[in-house]
CSV table of C-alpha atoms and ligand atoms in Angstrom, one decimal:
chain,number,residue,atom,x,y,z
A,1,MET,CA,166.1,262.1,263.1
A,2,GLY,CA,165.0,258.5,263.8
A,3,TYR,CA,163.0,256.6,266.4
A,4,ARG,CA,163.6,257.1,270.1
A,5,ILE,CA,163.1,255.0,273.1
A,6,GLY,CA,162.3,256.2,276.6
A,7,MET,CA,162.6,253.9,279.6
A,8,ASP,CA,161.3,254.3,283.2
A,9,VAL,CA,163.4,251.9,285.2
A,10,GLY,CA,161.9,251.4,288.7
A,11,GLY,CA,162.7,249.1,291.6
A,12,THR,CA,159.6,246.9,290.6
A,13,ASN,CA,159.0,247.4,286.9
A,14,VAL,CA,160.7,248.6,283.7
A,15,VAL,CA,158.4,250.5,281.4
A,16,THR,CA,159.7,251.0,277.9
A,17,GLY,CA,158.2,253.3,275.2
A,18,LEU,CA,159.0,253.5,271.5
A,19,PHE,CA,158.5,256.9,270.0
A,20,GLY,CA,158.4,258.0,266.3
A,21,ALA,CA,160.6,260.8,265.0
A,22,ASP,CA,157.6,263.1,265.5
A,23,GLY,CA,157.7,262.3,269.3
A,24,LYS,CA,154.5,260.2,269.1
A,25,LEU,CA,154.3,257.2,271.5
A,26,LEU,CA,153.9,254.2,269.3
A,27,ARG,CA,154.1,251.3,271.7
A,28,LYS,CA,155.1,250.5,275.3
A,29,SER,CA,155.9,247.5,277.4
A,30,LYS,CA,156.0,246.8,281.1
A,31,THR,CA,158.2,244.0,282.7
A,32,ARG,CA,159.5,243.1,286.1
A,33,THR,CA,162.9,244.6,286.8
A,34,VAL,CA,165.8,242.1,286.8
A,35,LYS,CA,167.8,242.9,290.0
A,36,THR,CA,170.3,240.1,290.2
A,37,SER,CA,173.2,242.1,288.9
A,38,SER,CA,174.1,245.3,287.1
A,39,GLN,CA,175.2,243.4,284.0
A,40,GLU,CA,171.9,241.4,283.9
A,41,LEU,CA,169.8,244.5,284.3
A,42,LEU,CA,171.7,246.3,281.6
A,43,GLN,CA,171.2,243.3,279.3
A,44,GLN,CA,167.5,243.3,280.1
A,45,LEU,CA,167.2,247.0,279.2
A,46,ALA,CA,169.0,246.3,275.9
A,47,ASP,CA,166.7,243.3,275.2
A,48,LEU,CA,163.6,245.3,276.0
A,49,CYS,CA,164.6,248.0,273.4
A,50,ARG,CA,165.2,245.4,270.7
A,51,GLU,CA,161.9,243.6,271.5
A,52,LEU,CA,159.9,246.9,271.0
A,53,LEU,CA,161.7,247.5,267.7
A,54,ILE,CA,160.9,244.0,266.5
A,55,VAL,CA,157.2,244.2,267.5
A,56,GLU,CA,156.9,247.6,265.6
A,57,ASN,CA,158.9,246.3,262.7
A,58,VAL,CA,161.6,249.0,263.0
A,59,SER,CA,165.2,248.1,262.1
A,60,GLU,CA,167.8,248.8,264.7
A,61,GLN,CA,169.5,251.2,262.3
A,62,ARG,CA,166.5,253.5,262.6
A,63,LEU,CA,166.8,253.9,266.3
A,64,SER,CA,168.6,257.1,267.1
A,65,THR,CA,168.6,257.5,271.0
A,66,VAL,CA,167.6,255.8,274.2
A,67,GLY,CA,166.7,257.9,277.3
A,68,ILE,CA,166.4,256.4,280.8
A,69,GLY,CA,164.9,257.7,284.0
A,70,LEU,CA,165.6,255.9,287.2
A,71,PRO,CA,165.3,256.5,291.0
A,72,GLY,CA,168.9,257.3,291.8
A,73,PHE,CA,171.7,259.7,291.8
A,74,ILE,CA,173.6,260.4,288.5
A,75,ASN,CA,177.0,262.1,288.9
A,76,ALA,CA,176.8,264.8,286.3
A,77,GLU,CA,180.6,264.8,285.9
A,78,THR,CA,181.4,261.1,285.7
A,79,GLY,CA,178.0,259.7,284.6
A,80,LEU,CA,178.2,257.1,287.4
A,81,VAL,CA,174.8,255.9,288.6
A,82,THR,CA,173.9,254.9,292.2
A,83,ALA,CA,170.4,253.7,292.9
A,84,ALA,CA,169.4,252.1,296.2
A,85,ASN,CA,166.6,250.0,294.7
A,86,LEU,CA,168.5,248.8,291.7
A,87,PRO,CA,171.8,246.9,291.4
A,88,PHE,CA,173.6,250.0,290.4
A,89,ASN,CA,176.4,251.3,292.6
A,90,ASP,CA,178.7,253.7,290.8
A,91,ILE,CA,177.9,252.1,287.4
A,92,PRO,CA,178.4,254.0,284.1
A,93,VAL,CA,174.9,253.0,282.9
A,94,ALA,CA,174.7,255.2,279.8
A,95,GLU,CA,178.1,254.1,278.5
A,96,ARG,CA,177.5,250.4,279.2
A,97,LEU,CA,174.1,250.5,277.6
A,98,ARG,CA,175.4,252.4,274.6
A,99,GLN,CA,177.8,249.5,274.0
A,100,LEU,CA,175.0,247.0,274.2
A,101,ILE,CA,172.5,248.8,272.0
A,102,GLY,CA,174.8,250.8,269.7
A,103,VAL,CA,173.1,254.2,270.0
A,104,PRO,CA,173.7,257.1,272.4
A,105,VAL,CA,172.0,256.8,275.8
A,106,THR,CA,171.2,259.4,278.5
A,107,VAL,CA,170.5,258.5,282.1
A,108,GLU,CA,168.7,260.9,284.5
A,109,ASN,CA,166.8,260.9,287.7
A,110,ASP,CA,163.2,259.6,287.2
A,111,VAL,CA,161.5,262.6,288.8
A,112,ARG,CA,163.4,265.0,286.5
A,113,MET,CA,162.3,262.9,283.5
A,114,ILE,CA,158.7,263.0,284.7
A,115,VAL,CA,158.8,266.7,285.1
A,116,TYR,CA,160.6,267.2,281.8
A,117,GLY,CA,158.0,265.1,280.0
A,118,GLU,CA,155.2,267.1,281.6
A,119,SER,CA,156.9,270.3,280.7
A,120,LEU,CA,157.1,269.5,277.0
A,121,ARG,CA,154.1,267.3,276.3
A,122,GLY,CA,151.9,267.5,279.4
A,123,ALA,CA,150.5,270.1,281.8
A,124,GLY,CA,153.4,272.4,281.2
A,125,GLN,CA,153.0,272.6,277.4
A,126,GLY,CA,152.9,276.2,276.3
A,127,PHE,CA,154.6,277.5,279.4
A,128,SER,CA,158.3,278.5,279.8
A,129,HIS,CA,158.9,278.1,283.5
A,130,ILE,CA,157.8,274.9,285.1
A,131,LEU,CA,158.3,273.6,288.6
A,132,GLY,CA,157.4,269.9,289.1
A,133,VAL,CA,156.9,268.0,292.3
A,134,THR,CA,156.3,264.3,292.7
A,135,LEU,CA,154.8,262.9,295.9
A,136,GLY,CA,155.2,259.1,295.8
A,137,THR,CA,157.1,256.9,298.1
A,138,GLY,CA,159.3,259.9,298.6
A,139,MET,CA,159.2,263.5,297.5
A,140,ALA,CA,161.3,265.4,294.9
A,141,SER,CA,161.1,268.2,292.5
A,142,ALA,CA,162.6,269.5,289.2
A,143,TRP,CA,162.8,272.9,287.5
A,144,VAL,CA,162.5,273.3,283.7
A,145,THR,CA,163.0,276.7,282.2
A,146,ASN,CA,162.7,277.3,278.5
A,147,GLY,CA,163.2,273.6,277.8
A,148,HIS,CA,166.3,273.4,280.0
A,149,LEU,CA,166.4,271.0,282.9
A,150,HIS,CA,168.2,272.7,285.8
A,151,GLY,CA,170.6,270.3,287.6
A,152,GLY,CA,172.3,272.8,289.9
A,153,ALA,CA,175.7,272.4,291.6
A,154,GLY,CA,176.7,268.8,291.8
A,155,GLY,CA,173.4,267.9,290.1
A,156,LEU,CA,171.6,268.2,293.5
A,157,ALA,CA,168.8,270.6,292.5
A,158,GLY,CA,165.3,269.6,293.6
A,159,GLU,CA,165.8,267.4,296.6
A,160,ILE,CA,163.1,269.4,298.5
A,161,GLY,CA,161.9,266.3,300.3
A,162,HIS,CA,165.0,266.4,302.5
A,163,ILE,CA,164.5,269.8,304.0
A,164,ALA,CA,164.2,269.2,307.7
A,165,TYR,CA,161.7,271.1,310.0
A,166,PRO,CA,161.9,271.0,313.8
A,167,ASP,CA,158.2,270.3,314.2
A,168,ILE,CA,158.3,267.1,312.1
A,169,PRO,CA,159.2,264.3,314.5
A,170,TYR,CA,160.0,261.4,312.1
A,171,MET,CA,163.3,259.9,311.1
A,172,CYS,CA,163.9,259.9,307.4
A,173,GLY,CA,165.5,257.1,305.3
A,174,CYS,CA,168.3,259.6,304.4
A,175,GLY,CA,169.4,259.7,308.1
A,176,MET,CA,168.1,263.1,309.0
A,177,LYS,CA,165.3,263.8,311.4
A,178,GLY,CA,162.2,265.9,310.4
A,179,CYS,CA,162.5,265.7,306.6
A,180,LEU,CA,159.5,267.0,304.7
A,181,GLU,CA,159.0,263.7,302.8
A,182,THR,CA,158.4,261.9,306.0
A,183,VAL,CA,155.0,263.6,306.0
A,184,VAL,CA,154.5,264.9,302.5
A,185,SER,CA,154.5,261.7,300.4
A,186,ALA,CA,152.3,258.6,300.0
A,187,SER,CA,154.2,257.0,302.9
A,188,GLY,CA,153.8,260.3,304.9
A,189,ILE,CA,150.1,260.2,304.5
A,190,VAL,CA,150.0,256.7,305.8
A,191,ARG,CA,152.3,257.6,308.7
A,192,GLN,CA,150.0,260.6,309.7
A,193,ALA,CA,146.9,258.4,309.5
A,194,GLN,CA,148.5,255.6,311.5
A,195,ASP,CA,149.6,258.1,314.2
A,196,GLY,CA,146.1,259.6,314.3
A,197,LEU,CA,144.5,256.2,314.7
A,198,SER,CA,147.0,255.3,317.5
A,199,ALA,CA,146.1,258.5,319.2
A,200,GLY,CA,142.4,257.5,319.2
A,201,TRP,CA,140.8,258.9,316.0
A,202,VAL,CA,137.3,257.5,315.5
A,203,GLY,CA,135.4,257.2,312.2
A,204,LEU,CA,135.4,255.2,309.0
A,205,LEU,CA,139.2,254.8,308.9
A,206,ALA,CA,139.3,253.6,312.5
A,207,ASP,CA,136.5,251.1,311.8
A,208,ARG,CA,138.2,249.8,308.6
A,209,PHE,CA,141.6,249.6,310.1
A,210,PRO,CA,141.6,248.2,313.7
A,211,ALA,CA,145.0,248.1,315.4
A,212,HIS,CA,146.1,244.7,314.0
A,213,MET,CA,145.5,245.9,310.4
A,214,ARG,CA,147.1,249.3,310.5
A,215,GLU,CA,150.3,248.1,308.9
A,216,GLU,CA,148.4,247.4,305.7
A,217,LEU,CA,147.0,250.9,305.4
A,218,THR,CA,147.8,252.8,302.1
A,219,SER,CA,147.4,256.4,301.1
A,220,LYS,CA,144.6,255.3,298.8
A,221,ASP,CA,142.7,253.9,301.8
A,222,VAL,CA,143.0,257.3,303.5
A,223,TRP,CA,141.6,259.0,300.4
A,224,GLN,CA,138.8,256.4,300.2
A,225,ALA,CA,137.8,257.1,303.8
A,226,TYR,CA,137.8,260.8,303.1
A,227,ASP,CA,135.7,260.3,300.0
A,228,ASP,CA,133.2,258.2,302.1
A,229,GLY,CA,133.0,261.1,304.6
A,230,ASP,CA,135.7,260.5,307.2
A,231,ALA,CA,136.6,264.0,308.6
A,232,PHE,CA,140.0,262.9,310.0
A,233,ALA,CA,141.1,261.5,306.7
A,234,GLY,CA,140.3,264.9,305.1
A,235,GLN,CA,142.5,266.6,307.7
A,236,VAL,CA,145.4,264.5,306.7
A,237,PHE,CA,145.3,265.9,303.2
A,238,GLN,CA,144.9,269.4,304.4
A,239,ARG,CA,147.8,269.1,306.8
A,240,THR,CA,149.9,267.6,304.0
A,241,ALA,CA,149.0,270.5,301.7
A,242,ASN,CA,150.0,272.9,304.5
A,243,TRP,CA,153.4,271.3,304.9
A,244,LEU,CA,154.0,271.2,301.2
A,245,SER,CA,153.1,274.9,300.9
A,246,ARG,CA,156.0,275.8,303.2
A,247,VAL,CA,158.5,274.8,300.5
A,248,LEU,CA,156.4,275.9,297.5
A,249,ILE,CA,155.8,279.5,298.7
A,250,PRO,CA,159.5,280.5,298.8
A,251,SER,CA,160.1,278.5,295.7
A,252,VAL,CA,157.5,280.5,293.8
A,253,ALA,CA,159.0,283.8,295.1
A,254,LEU,CA,162.5,282.6,294.0
A,255,LEU,CA,161.7,281.1,290.6
A,256,SER,CA,158.4,282.6,289.6
A,257,PRO,CA,157.0,279.6,287.7
A,258,ASP,CA,154.1,279.8,285.3
A,259,VAL,CA,152.9,276.5,286.6
A,260,ILE,CA,153.6,274.1,289.4
A,261,ILE,CA,152.8,270.5,288.4
A,262,ILE,CA,152.2,268.2,291.3
A,263,GLY,CA,152.1,264.4,290.6
A,264,GLY,CA,152.3,261.1,292.4
A,265,GLY,CA,150.0,259.1,294.6
A,266,VAL,CA,149.1,262.0,296.9
A,267,ALA,CA,148.2,264.3,294.1
A,268,ALA,CA,145.7,261.8,292.8
A,269,ALA,CA,143.5,262.7,295.9
A,270,GLY,CA,142.3,265.7,293.8
A,271,ASP,CA,140.4,268.6,295.3
A,272,VAL,CA,140.8,267.6,299.0
A,273,PHE,CA,144.5,268.2,298.5
A,274,PHE,CA,144.7,270.8,295.7
A,275,GLY,CA,142.0,273.0,297.2
A,276,PRO,CA,143.8,273.7,300.5
A,277,LEU,CA,147.2,273.8,298.7
A,278,ARG,CA,146.1,276.5,296.3
A,279,LYS,CA,144.7,278.5,299.2
A,280,TYR,CA,147.8,278.2,301.4
A,281,VAL,CA,150.1,279.2,298.5
A,282,ALA,CA,147.9,282.1,297.5
A,283,GLU,CA,147.6,283.5,301.0
A,284,SER,CA,151.3,284.0,301.4
A,285,LEU,CA,152.2,285.3,298.0
A,286,HIS,CA,152.2,288.8,296.5
A,287,PRO,CA,149.2,289.3,294.1
A,288,LEU,CA,151.7,289.6,291.2
A,289,TYR,CA,152.6,285.9,291.6
A,290,ARG,CA,149.2,284.8,292.5
A,291,GLU,CA,147.5,286.2,289.4
A,292,ARG,CA,149.6,284.1,287.0
A,293,LEU,CA,150.4,281.0,288.9
A,294,LEU,CA,148.8,277.7,288.1
A,295,VAL,CA,148.9,274.7,290.4
A,296,ALA,CA,147.9,271.6,288.4
A,297,PRO,CA,148.1,267.8,288.3
A,298,PRO,CA,150.1,266.1,285.5
A,299,SER,CA,148.3,265.3,282.3
A,300,LEU,CA,150.3,262.4,280.8
A,301,GLY,CA,149.4,259.9,283.6
A,302,ASP,CA,152.0,257.1,283.9
A,303,ASP,CA,153.7,258.0,280.6
A,304,SER,CA,155.2,261.4,281.7
A,305,GLY,CA,158.6,259.7,282.5
A,306,LEU,CA,158.7,257.9,279.1
A,307,TYR,CA,158.0,261.1,277.2
A,308,GLY,CA,160.5,262.9,279.3
A,309,SER,CA,163.4,260.4,279.0
A,310,ALA,CA,162.8,259.9,275.2
A,311,GLU,CA,162.7,263.7,274.5
A,312,TYR,CA,165.6,264.4,276.8
A,313,ALA,CA,167.9,261.9,275.0
A,314,ALA,CA,166.8,263.2,271.6
A,315,LYS,CA,167.4,266.8,272.6
A,316,ARG,CA,170.7,266.2,274.4
A,317,LEU,CA,172.2,263.9,271.9
A,318,ILE,CA,170.9,265.1,268.5
A,319,SER,CA,171.0,268.9,267.9
B,1,ZN,ZN1,165.5,262.9,304.4
């Protein structure tokens, strides 16, 4: 088994990691994503792989696999990739890239690759049943059991952000009304805070973000205001934890995970978010689940997706 490459291809940046045969991350690079055309982006990905090999003085013959995670939908039957923030619309990315690099390539959804990486090398290490959730711009989840990533019928498993609830009033980017990710995500935190401020909240957040500045508010600002003592900001995280627990509680009862790993911008808020979340989840579950369940943040930081895609390709393509 040779060297592997894992790539995290986002709408803004491409992060590429070169791994040794032992799975150790040797070097990584970060570059702006080329979005002019699918062909040019594919060429960029191939060039980035070659550049890392050259810098680490590894010959191309010693590269065995490339794994890619990207924010999009990958048709499990045809391999065609569609990604709203990338120039991919029904493009056979794995096959095209294989032609450019000369080694087998896998392409999977980025959230799945993050959870897969965490399950093998991060907070899920040592456990068999791992449920992962990311709360970034949107919200999604993935389920890994005994090292197997569960795709479900049509490859649609894990889209928990698009469960609609009648008491959530917002329109979602997917076209539905009341999707969970309109409130439980970094953008959801911002939306809740902006609504609260418009409704007359007073305090640090209101002082820092008068009406003409509210468009610039980020989830980090809400957390900062909480950390500096703003009570309303704390309530935003509690409410978010409560909403998230609605989908986690039945998931735990259905799947019985050892650990739920929750990552992304919202999870970085720490105890103000995890504290209430653990409480809400525990309150509604039978003690048999409660006693063994861990709810934890990721432990590989920004590298989870790189580890995941590199490992996934190596396991799928060489065995
Ligand atoms: Zn939706």
